[in-house]
Coordinates of C-alpha atoms in Angstrom, one line a residue:
X18 CA -18.6 11.1 11.7
X19 CA -16.0 13.8 11.9
X20 CA -13.3 11.1 12.5
X21 CA -14.4 9.2 9.4
X22 CA -14.3 12.4 7.3
X23 CA -10.9 13.3 8.6
X24 CA -9.6 9.8 7.8
X25 CA -11.0 10.0 4.3
X26 CA -9.2 13.4 3.8
X27 CA -6.0 11.8 5.1
X28 CA -6.4 8.8 2.8
X29 CA -7.0 11.1 -0.2
X30 CA -3.9 13.1 0.7
X31 CA -1.8 10.0 0.9
X32 CA -3.2 8.7 -2.4
X33 CA -2.3 12.0 -4.1
X34 CA 1.2 11.8 -2.7
X35 CA 1.5 8.2 -3.7
X36 CA 0.2 9.0 -7.3
X37 CA 2.7 11.8 -7.6
X38 CA 5.5 9.5 -6.3
X39 CA 4.6 6.9 -8.9
X40 CA 4.7 9.4 -11.8
X41 CA 8.2 10.6 -10.6
X42 CA 9.5 7.0 -10.4
X43 CA 8.4 5.8 -13.8
X44 CA 11.8 6.5 -15.2
X45 CA 13.6 5.4 -12.0
X46 CA 11.5 2.9 -10.1
X47 CA 12.5 2.4 -6.5
X48 CA 14.0 -0.9 -5.3
X49 CA 14.6 -2.1 -1.8
X50 CA 18.3 -2.9 -1.3
X51 CA 18.3 -3.9 2.3
X52 CA 21.0 -6.3 3.3
X53 CA 19.8 -9.9 3.2
X54 CA 18.3 -10.6 6.6
X55 CA 16.1 -13.6 5.7
X56 CA 18.8 -16.2 4.8
X57 CA 18.1 -19.5 6.6
X58 CA 14.8 -18.2 8.0
X59 CA 11.5 -20.2 7.8
X60 CA 8.9 -17.9 6.1
X61 CA 5.3 -18.6 5.4
X62 CA 3.6 -16.3 2.9
X63 CA -0.1 -16.5 2.1
X64 CA -1.5 -15.5 -1.4
X65 CA 1.8 -16.6 -2.8
X66 CA 0.7 -17.8 -6.2
X67 CA 0.1 -14.4 -7.8
X68 CA 0.7 -10.7 -7.3
X69 CA 3.1 -9.3 -4.7
X70 CA 3.1 -12.6 -2.9
X71 CA 4.5 -14.4 -5.8
X72 CA 7.1 -11.7 -6.4
X73 CA 8.1 -11.7 -2.8
X74 CA 8.4 -15.5 -2.9
X75 CA 11.0 -15.2 -5.6
X76 CA 12.9 -12.6 -3.6
X77 CA 12.8 -14.7 -0.5
X78 CA 14.0 -17.8 -2.2
X79 CA 16.8 -15.9 -4.0
X80 CA 18.1 -14.7 -0.6
X81 CA 18.2 -18.2 0.8
X82 CA 15.1 -18.4 3.0
X83 CA 13.2 -21.6 3.6
X84 CA 9.8 -20.6 2.0
X85 CA 6.4 -22.1 2.4
X86 CA 3.9 -20.8 -0.1
X87 CA 0.3 -20.9 0.9
X88 CA -2.6 -20.7 -1.5
X89 CA -5.9 -22.3 -2.6
X90 CA -4.8 -24.0 -5.9
X91 CA -2.5 -26.9 -5.7
X92 CA -1.9 -26.7 -9.4
X93 CA -1.0 -23.0 -9.2
X94 CA 1.2 -23.7 -6.1
X95 CA 3.1 -26.5 -7.8
X96 CA 3.7 -24.2 -10.8
X97 CA 5.1 -21.4 -8.7
X98 CA 7.3 -23.7 -6.6
X99 CA 8.8 -25.1 -9.9
X100 CA 9.3 -21.6 -11.3
X101 CA 10.9 -20.3 -8.1
X102 CA 13.2 -23.3 -7.8
X103 CA 14.3 -23.1 -11.4
X104 CA 15.0 -19.4 -11.2
X105 CA 16.7 -19.3 -7.9
X106 CA 18.3 -22.7 -7.4
X107 CA 16.7 -22.8 -3.9
X108 CA 15.1 -26.2 -3.3
X109 CA 13.8 -25.2 0.1
X110 CA 10.6 -23.9 -1.5
X111 CA 7.4 -25.7 -0.7
X112 CA 3.6 -25.3 -1.1
X113 CA 0.9 -26.1 1.3
X114 CA -2.8 -25.7 0.4
X115 CA -4.6 -23.0 2.4
X116 CA -8.2 -21.7 1.8
X117 CA -9.0 -18.8 4.2
X118 CA -12.7 -19.2 3.5
X119 CA -12.6 -22.7 5.1
X120 CA -11.6 -22.8 8.8
X121 CA -10.9 -26.5 8.6
X122 CA -8.4 -25.8 5.8
X123 CA -6.6 -23.3 8.0
X124 CA -6.3 -25.9 10.9
X125 CA -5.1 -28.5 8.4
X126 CA -2.5 -26.0 7.0
X127 CA -1.2 -25.3 10.5
X128 CA -1.0 -29.0 11.3
X129 CA 0.9 -29.9 8.1
X130 CA 3.3 -27.0 8.6
X131 CA 4.1 -28.0 12.2
X132 CA 4.8 -31.5 11.0
X133 CA 7.4 -30.0 8.8
X134 CA 8.9 -27.3 10.9
X135 CA 9.5 -26.7 14.6
X136 CA 10.0 -23.0 14.3
X137 CA 8.5 -20.1 12.3
X138 CA 10.6 -17.0 11.8
X139 CA 8.1 -14.9 9.7
X140 CA 4.4 -15.3 8.9
X141 CA 3.4 -12.9 6.0
X142 CA -0.4 -12.5 5.9
X143 CA -0.7 -11.3 2.3
X144 CA -3.8 -13.0 0.9
X145 CA -6.8 -10.9 0.4
X146 CA -9.9 -10.4 -1.9
X147 CA -11.6 -7.3 -3.1
X148 CA -14.8 -6.5 -5.1
X149 CA -15.8 -10.1 -4.7
X150 CA -19.4 -11.0 -5.9
X151 CA -21.7 -11.2 -2.9
X152 CA -21.3 -14.6 -1.2
X153 CA -21.5 -16.3 2.2
X154 CA -18.9 -18.9 2.9
X155 CA -19.7 -22.4 4.2
X156 CA -19.6 -20.9 7.7
X157 CA -22.3 -18.5 6.6
X158 CA -19.9 -15.6 6.9
X159 CA -19.4 -12.8 4.3
X160 CA -16.6 -13.9 2.1
X161 CA -14.4 -10.7 2.0
X162 CA -14.6 -10.3 5.8
X163 CA -13.7 -13.9 6.4
X164 CA -10.9 -14.0 3.8
X165 CA -9.3 -10.7 4.8
X166 CA -9.8 -10.8 8.5
X167 CA -11.4 -13.8 10.2
X168 CA -9.3 -16.3 8.3
X169 CA -6.1 -14.3 9.0
X170 CA -7.1 -14.0 12.7
X171 CA -7.5 -17.8 13.0
X172 CA -4.3 -18.6 11.1
X173 CA -2.2 -16.1 13.1
X174 CA -3.7 -17.2 16.4
X175 CA -2.9 -20.9 15.7
X176 CA 0.7 -20.0 14.9
X177 CA 1.3 -17.4 17.7
X178 CA 2.8 -20.0 20.0
X179 CA 5.2 -21.1 17.4
X180 CA 6.1 -17.5 16.5
X181 CA 6.6 -16.4 20.1
X182 CA 8.9 -19.4 20.9
X183 CA 11.0 -18.6 17.8
X184 CA 13.6 -16.0 18.7
X185 CA 13.3 -12.7 16.7
X186 CA 10.1 -13.8 15.0
X187 CA 8.0 -11.4 12.9
X188 CA 4.3 -11.2 12.0
X189 CA 3.5 -9.1 8.9
X190 CA 0.0 -8.0 7.8
X191 CA -0.5 -6.6 4.4
X192 CA -2.9 -3.6 5.0
X193 CA -4.5 -1.0 2.9
X194 CA -5.3 2.8 3.0
X195 CA -9.0 1.7 2.6
X196 CA -9.1 1.2 6.4
X197 CA -9.1 5.0 6.8
X198 CA -12.3 5.2 4.8
X199 CA -14.4 3.5 7.5
X200 CA -14.9 4.1 11.2
X201 CA -14.6 1.9 14.3
X202 CA -18.4 2.1 14.5
X203 CA -18.6 0.5 11.0
X204 CA -16.5 -2.4 12.2
X205 CA -18.5 -2.8 15.4
X206 CA -21.9 -2.7 13.7
X207 CA -20.8 -5.0 10.9
X208 CA -22.2 -8.5 11.1
X209 CA -20.6 -11.0 8.7
X210 CA -23.4 -13.4 9.3
X211 CA -25.7 -11.1 7.4
X212 CA -25.7 -11.1 3.6
X213 CA -24.1 -7.9 2.1
X214 CA -25.5 -6.5 -1.1
X215 CA -22.7 -4.3 -2.5
X216 CA -24.4 -2.3 -5.3
X217 CA -21.5 -0.1 -6.4
X218 CA -17.8 0.4 -6.1
X219 CA -18.0 2.5 -3.0
X220 CA -19.9 -0.4 -1.3
X221 CA -17.0 -2.7 -2.2
X222 CA -14.5 -0.2 -0.9
X223 CA -16.4 0.1 2.4
X224 CA -16.6 -3.7 2.9
X225 CA -12.9 -4.0 2.0
X226 CA -12.0 -1.1 4.4
X227 CA -14.0 -2.7 7.3
X228 CA -12.0 -6.0 6.9
X229 CA -8.7 -4.1 6.8
X230 CA -9.5 -1.9 9.8
X231 CA -10.5 -5.1 11.8
X232 CA -7.1 -6.5 10.7
X233 CA -5.3 -3.3 11.9
X234 CA -7.0 -3.6 15.3
X235 CA -6.0 -7.3 15.6
X236 CA -2.4 -6.5 14.5
X237 CA -2.1 -3.9 17.3
X238 CA -3.5 -6.3 19.8
X239 CA -0.8 -8.8 18.9
X240 CA 1.9 -6.1 19.1
X241 CA 0.7 -5.1 22.5
X242 CA 0.2 -8.7 23.8
X243 CA 3.5 -10.1 22.6
X244 CA 5.7 -7.0 22.8
X245 CA 9.0 -6.9 20.9
X246 CA 10.9 -5.0 23.5
X247 CA 13.6 -3.5 21.3
X248 CA 13.9 -1.3 18.2
X249 CA 17.3 -2.7 17.0
X250 CA 17.8 -6.4 16.5
X251 CA 21.0 -8.4 17.2
X252 CA 20.7 -10.6 14.3
X253 CA 19.9 -7.8 11.8
X254 CA 22.1 -5.0 13.1
X255 CA 25.1 -7.3 13.3
X256 CA 25.1 -7.4 9.5
X257 CA 24.7 -3.7 9.2
X258 CA 27.7 -1.8 7.9
X259 CA 26.5 1.5 9.2
X260 CA 25.1 2.9 5.9
X261 CA 21.5 2.5 7.1
X262 CA 18.4 1.2 5.3
X263 CA 17.2 2.9 2.2
X264 CA 15.3 2.7 -1.1
X265 CA 17.3 3.5 -4.2
X266 CA 16.4 4.0 -7.8
X267 CA 16.7 0.8 -9.7
X268 CA 18.9 0.8 -12.8
X269 CA 16.8 -2.0 -14.3
X270 CA 13.9 -0.8 -16.3
X271 CA 12.4 -4.3 -16.7
X272 CA 9.4 -4.4 -14.3
X273 CA 8.2 -7.9 -15.3
X274 CA 6.8 -10.0 -12.5
X275 CA 9.7 -12.5 -13.1
X276 CA 12.2 -9.7 -12.4
X277 CA 15.3 -11.2 -10.8
X278 CA 16.2 -9.4 -7.6
X279 CA 19.9 -8.6 -7.3
X280 CA 22.1 -10.3 -4.8
X281 CA 21.7 -7.9 -1.9
X282 CA 24.2 -9.6 0.4
X283 CA 26.6 -6.6 0.3
X284 CA 24.0 -3.8 0.0
X285 CA 22.1 -1.8 2.6
X286 CA 19.0 0.3 2.4
X287 CA 17.5 3.3 0.9
X288 CA 17.8 6.9 1.8
X289 CA 14.4 8.5 2.4
X290 CA 13.4 11.9 3.5
X291 CA 11.3 10.6 6.4
X292 CA 13.3 8.1 8.5
X293 CA 11.6 4.9 9.5
X294 CA 12.9 5.3 13.1
X295 CA 12.2 8.6 14.8
X296 CA 14.6 9.3 17.7
X297 CA 11.5 10.6 19.6
X298 CA 10.2 7.1 19.9
X299 CA 13.2 6.2 22.2
X300 CA 13.2 6.5 25.9
X301 CA 14.2 10.0 26.6
X302 CA 16.5 8.8 29.5
X303 CA 18.3 6.3 27.4
X304 CA 20.7 7.1 24.6
X305 CA 20.3 5.6 21.1
X306 CA 23.4 3.6 21.4
X307 CA 22.0 1.8 24.4
X308 CA 19.4 0.2 22.1
X309 CA 21.9 -1.2 19.6
X310 CA 22.6 -5.0 19.6
X311 CA 19.6 -5.8 21.8
X312 CA 17.0 -8.3 20.9
X313 CA 13.4 -8.8 22.0
X314 CA 12.6 -11.5 24.6
X315 CA 11.7 -15.0 23.5
X316 CA 8.0 -14.3 23.9
X317 CA 8.0 -11.2 21.8
X318 CA 6.9 -10.9 18.2
X319 CA 7.8 -8.0 15.9
X320 CA 4.5 -6.9 14.3
X321 CA 4.6 -5.0 11.1
X322 CA 1.8 -3.6 8.9
X323 CA 2.5 -3.0 5.3
X324 CA 0.6 -1.0 2.7
X325 CA 1.7 -1.9 -0.8
X326 CA -0.4 0.9 -2.4
X327 CA -2.5 0.5 -5.4
X328 CA -1.0 -2.4 -7.3
X329 CA -2.4 -4.0 -10.4
X330 CA -2.7 -7.6 -9.4
X331 CA -5.5 -10.3 -9.7
X332 CA -7.1 -8.8 -6.6
X333 CA -9.0 -6.6 -9.2
X334 CA -10.2 -9.6 -11.2
X335 CA -13.8 -8.9 -10.2
X336 CA -13.7 -5.2 -10.7
X337 CA -14.7 -3.0 -13.6
X338 CA -15.9 -5.8 -15.8
X339 CA -18.8 -4.1 -17.5
X340 CA -18.3 -2.6 -21.0
X341 CA -19.0 0.8 -19.4
X342 CA -16.0 0.3 -17.1
X343 CA -13.5 -1.0 -19.6
X344 CA -11.8 2.3 -20.0
X345 CA -11.4 2.7 -16.2
X346 CA -10.0 -0.9 -16.1
X347 CA -7.5 -0.1 -18.8
X348 CA -6.4 3.1 -17.2
X349 CA -5.9 1.4 -13.8
X350 CA -3.9 -1.4 -15.4
X351 CA -1.6 1.3 -16.9
X352 CA -1.4 3.7 -14.0
X353 CA -1.3 1.5 -11.0
X354 CA 2.0 0.2 -9.6
X355 CA 3.2 -3.1 -10.9
X356 CA 4.0 -6.1 -8.6
X357 CA 7.7 -5.2 -8.4
X358 CA 7.0 -1.7 -7.1
X359 CA 4.2 -2.9 -4.8
X360 CA 6.3 -5.6 -3.2
X361 CA 9.1 -3.2 -2.1
X362 CA 7.4 -2.2 1.2
X363 CA 7.0 -5.9 2.1
X364 CA 10.6 -6.8 1.1
X365 CA 11.7 -3.8 3.2
X366 CA 9.7 -5.1 6.2
X367 CA 11.3 -8.5 5.8
X368 CA 14.9 -7.2 5.7
X369 CA 15.1 -3.8 7.5
X370 CA 17.2 -3.6 10.5
X371 CA 15.4 -0.7 12.2
X372 CA 11.7 -1.5 12.6
X373 CA 9.6 -0.8 15.7
X374 CA 6.8 -3.3 16.5
X375 CA 3.4 -2.0 15.6
X376 CA 4.4 0.4 12.9
X377 CA 2.5 0.8 9.6
X378 CA 4.7 1.2 6.5
X379 CA 3.2 3.1 3.6
X380 CA 3.8 2.3 -0.1
X381 CA 6.5 5.1 -0.1
X382 CA 8.1 3.8 3.1
X383 CA 6.8 6.4 5.5
X384 CA 6.3 4.9 8.9
X385 CA 3.3 5.6 11.1
X386 CA 3.3 4.7 14.8
X387 CA 0.7 2.7 16.7
X388 CA -2.8 4.2 16.3
X389 CA -3.9 3.4 19.9
X390 CA -7.4 2.0 19.4
X391 CA -9.9 2.1 22.2
X392 CA -9.2 -1.1 24.3
X393 CA -13.0 -1.6 24.6
X394 CA -13.4 -1.8 20.8
X395 CA -10.5 -4.2 20.6
X396 CA -12.0 -6.4 23.3
X397 CA -15.4 -6.5 21.5
X398 CA -13.8 -7.3 18.2
X399 CA -11.7 -10.1 19.6
X400 CA -14.6 -11.5 21.5
X401 CA -16.7 -11.6 18.4
X402 CA -13.8 -13.1 16.4
X403 CA -13.3 -15.9 19.0
X404 CA -17.1 -16.6 19.0
X405 CA -17.1 -17.0 15.2
X406 CA -14.0 -19.2 15.1
X407 CA -14.1 -20.7 18.6
X408 CA -14.1 -24.4 18.0
X409 CA -11.1 -24.1 15.7
X410 CA -9.0 -22.2 18.2
X411 CA -7.6 -25.2 20.2
X412 CA -4.0 -24.6 21.1
X413 CA -4.0 -20.8 20.9
X414 CA -2.3 -18.7 23.6
X415 CA -4.3 -17.6 26.7
X416 CA -4.2 -14.0 25.4
X417 CA -6.7 -15.2 22.7
X418 CA -8.6 -17.6 24.8
X419 CA -9.3 -14.9 27.4
X420 CA -12.0 -13.6 25.1
X421 CA -14.0 -16.8 25.1

């Protein structure tokens, strides 16, 4: 109880800081100007037909990545592929249907992707739902928990072998501060097979928070099971001119979703008061220079969690729809970050040269180290996840199958 209260206080503090940060940035919105470190990489991004997923898809394509957009609607997917191709000239942009509420759709997506590609450099788990009307999926599982966690667990598990056999691969999870508003006990006692009756906004926040805390636990499990052994990466640091990674104010006041990201080939990153890499995280007996130009082993995966902040996207399409809530909906649409701002932490995670595996990036680019969840809690969550998705897990690494 005390831990949940303290987490809620911390989440509130972060939201206040974030809100103040947004107000300060209205005239000078921040923009990630990392050097381009995704050119030629194979990237899968879920939830890519709207919101920050769509914006990030434009950025990836413009930087020369080979992009696979994943989403439920073939029509929306075809539209985004056409728009991205026309805007960027990159013809290596493809769409594959993926519905996280149907486990068979996830398996089919993985099979189709592996028919097209032999490697996967980056998997971005971006898709999520919030404030969804109460519903059980065809698997008789609560829809928010399945979409935000179980579906992501299955998709990531099925692609782990491909990721770990791709040198310098990365697994990104889009997280949320809502995970701080619930406890580990909430996750452990939640049964997605039981119908949930969310009666108010707080109930929806709790349900969303449970799904995101479960996702954080899984992300940390992957980071620990497939350790990326080094902080600095050969491929990324080799392009670094020594100016570091930073966020800088954008001179472009146009925040439209179709904003054209600049050519970042010759740019490096943003100065920030709190560095993403704290020297205290290094081995005390080994100098910083000893880490430069290393790369993780072929079985390692760089795991990054990203919090985009409160971003006005279609994720809120089910929220504040009554006439009494219309003013609240209007204010949120005006005061929340737009997709360009919300996508910056994700773009930073994709391009930064100085990320440590397992970190959590906030919407203002503050880095938080691994939370160190109780291994017993992790084991119970993973065992339950395997039980609920078991027959679809063929081909996953032994680290996952150990829980069967």
